[in-house]
Short mmCIF file of C-alpha atoms in Angstrom, two decimals:
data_model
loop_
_atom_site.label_atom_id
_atom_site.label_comp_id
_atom_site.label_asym_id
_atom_site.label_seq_id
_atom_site.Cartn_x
_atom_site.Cartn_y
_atom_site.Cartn_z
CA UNK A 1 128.39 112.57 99.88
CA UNK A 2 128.38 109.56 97.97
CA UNK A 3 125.25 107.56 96.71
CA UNK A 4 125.36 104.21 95.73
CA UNK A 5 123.14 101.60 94.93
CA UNK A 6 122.75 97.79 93.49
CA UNK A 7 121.52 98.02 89.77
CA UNK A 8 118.20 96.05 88.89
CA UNK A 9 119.83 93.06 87.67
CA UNK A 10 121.70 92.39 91.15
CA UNK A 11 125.20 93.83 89.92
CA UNK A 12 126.12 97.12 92.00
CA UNK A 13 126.15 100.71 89.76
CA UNK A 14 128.69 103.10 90.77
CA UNK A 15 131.72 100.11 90.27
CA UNK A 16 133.55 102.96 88.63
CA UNK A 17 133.14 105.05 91.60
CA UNK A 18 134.58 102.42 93.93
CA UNK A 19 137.56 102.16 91.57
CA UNK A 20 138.23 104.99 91.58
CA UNK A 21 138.22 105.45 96.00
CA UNK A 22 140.22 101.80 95.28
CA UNK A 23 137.77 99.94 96.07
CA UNK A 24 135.83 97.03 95.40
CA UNK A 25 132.21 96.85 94.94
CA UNK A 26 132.10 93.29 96.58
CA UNK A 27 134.12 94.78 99.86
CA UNK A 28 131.78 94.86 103.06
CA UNK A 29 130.21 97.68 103.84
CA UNK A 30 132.00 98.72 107.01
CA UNK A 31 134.99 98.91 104.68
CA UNK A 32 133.87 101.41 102.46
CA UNK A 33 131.65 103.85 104.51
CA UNK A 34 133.65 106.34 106.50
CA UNK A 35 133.82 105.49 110.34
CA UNK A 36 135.51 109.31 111.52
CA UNK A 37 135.94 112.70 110.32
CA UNK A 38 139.56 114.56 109.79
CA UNK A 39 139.36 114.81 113.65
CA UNK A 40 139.01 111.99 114.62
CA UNK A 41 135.65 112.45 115.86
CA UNK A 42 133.50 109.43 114.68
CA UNK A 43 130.28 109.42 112.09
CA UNK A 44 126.44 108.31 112.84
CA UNK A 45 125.50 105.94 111.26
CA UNK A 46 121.75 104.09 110.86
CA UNK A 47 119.32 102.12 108.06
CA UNK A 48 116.00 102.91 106.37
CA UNK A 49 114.38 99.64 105.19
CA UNK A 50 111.96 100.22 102.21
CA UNK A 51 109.22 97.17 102.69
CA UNK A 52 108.73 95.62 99.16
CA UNK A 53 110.75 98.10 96.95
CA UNK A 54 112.29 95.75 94.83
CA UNK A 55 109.23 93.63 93.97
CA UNK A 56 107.81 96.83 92.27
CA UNK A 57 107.35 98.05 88.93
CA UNK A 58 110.99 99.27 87.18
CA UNK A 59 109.91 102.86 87.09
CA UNK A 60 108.40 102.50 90.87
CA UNK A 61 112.05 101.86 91.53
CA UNK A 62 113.63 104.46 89.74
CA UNK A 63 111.26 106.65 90.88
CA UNK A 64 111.54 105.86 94.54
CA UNK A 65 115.51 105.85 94.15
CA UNK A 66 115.54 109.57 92.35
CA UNK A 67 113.55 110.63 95.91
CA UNK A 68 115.96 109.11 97.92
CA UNK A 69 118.58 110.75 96.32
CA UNK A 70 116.64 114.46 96.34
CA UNK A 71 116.72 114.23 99.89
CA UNK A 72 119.95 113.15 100.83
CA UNK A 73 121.11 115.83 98.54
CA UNK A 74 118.66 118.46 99.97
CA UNK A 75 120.66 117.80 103.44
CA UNK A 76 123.66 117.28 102.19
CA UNK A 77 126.02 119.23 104.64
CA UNK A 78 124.52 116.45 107.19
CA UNK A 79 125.52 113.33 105.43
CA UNK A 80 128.78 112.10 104.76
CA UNK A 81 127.79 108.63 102.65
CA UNK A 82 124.74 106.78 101.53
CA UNK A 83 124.32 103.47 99.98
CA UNK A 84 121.03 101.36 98.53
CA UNK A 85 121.08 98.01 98.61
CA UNK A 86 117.87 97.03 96.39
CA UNK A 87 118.28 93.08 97.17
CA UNK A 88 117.50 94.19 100.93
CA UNK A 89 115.51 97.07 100.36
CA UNK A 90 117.80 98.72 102.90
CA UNK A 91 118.96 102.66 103.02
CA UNK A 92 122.92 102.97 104.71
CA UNK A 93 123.44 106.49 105.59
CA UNK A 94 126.05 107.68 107.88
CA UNK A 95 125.93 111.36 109.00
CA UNK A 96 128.04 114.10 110.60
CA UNK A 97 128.59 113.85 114.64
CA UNK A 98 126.05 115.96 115.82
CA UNK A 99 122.88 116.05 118.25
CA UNK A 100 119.34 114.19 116.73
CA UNK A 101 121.54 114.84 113.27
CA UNK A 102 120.53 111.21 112.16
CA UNK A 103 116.68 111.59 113.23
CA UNK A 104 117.07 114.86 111.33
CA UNK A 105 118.19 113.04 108.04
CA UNK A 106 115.68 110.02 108.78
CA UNK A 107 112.52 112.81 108.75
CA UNK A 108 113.87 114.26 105.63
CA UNK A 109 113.95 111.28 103.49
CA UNK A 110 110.80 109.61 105.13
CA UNK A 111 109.36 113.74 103.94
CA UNK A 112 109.98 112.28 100.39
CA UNK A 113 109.65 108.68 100.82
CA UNK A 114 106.94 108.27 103.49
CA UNK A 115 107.21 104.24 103.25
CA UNK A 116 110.78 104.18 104.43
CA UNK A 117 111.12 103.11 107.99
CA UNK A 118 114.00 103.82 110.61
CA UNK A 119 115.97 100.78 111.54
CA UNK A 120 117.76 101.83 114.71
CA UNK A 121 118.35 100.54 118.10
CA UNK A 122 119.21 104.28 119.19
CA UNK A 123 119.70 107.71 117.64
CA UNK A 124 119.76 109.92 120.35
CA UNK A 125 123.32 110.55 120.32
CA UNK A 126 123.23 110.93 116.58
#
């Protein structure tokens, strides 16, 4: 799983990591999160908006982001990548193929982070 997110000044942490995968942070999104597994099969995908995150207090923030991150991590073997983009408030996370699997991941971060709200036109079939 990979977590990324936008620093407070606007610039994106985890450049190095992108460099690394060859890529760059300023690439769209649907270039750097995974679309299918070794098989072929392909990934879930969905957002969490976080209303007002980024007009809080620093350690609000921080605090809010080391949550996110807990509970991604707690269900780890169910995502596949995760990204924060503070300037939008928005949670990327795309899962494993698997029945309710992103409804599954949605309840555990909203466990942690109760403010965070599902942004999905459907998620039945992920």
């Amino acid at each position: 799983m990979t977590i990324r997110q936008d620093s407070m000044d606007g610039t994106q942490s985890g450049a190095s990591l992108c460099r690394a995968r060859g890529l760059l942070p300023a690439e769209p999104l649907h270039r750097r999160a995974p679309r299918r597994d070794a098989s072929g099969r392909a990934y879930g995908d969905f957002m969490l908006l976080i209303p007002g995150l980024r007009a809080r207090p620093r350690h609000r923030i921080e605090a809010t982001l080391r949550e996110l991150e807990a509970s991604l991590a707690a269900i780890a073997d169910l995502v596949v990548f995760a990204e924060f983009n503070l300037r939008l408030n928005l949670l990327w996370v795309t899962v494993v193929p698997g029945p309710d699997v992103g409804l599954r991941v949605a309840a555990a971060v909203q466990a942690r982070v109760p403010e965070a709200k599902l942004v999905a036109a459907q998620l039945n079939h992920v």
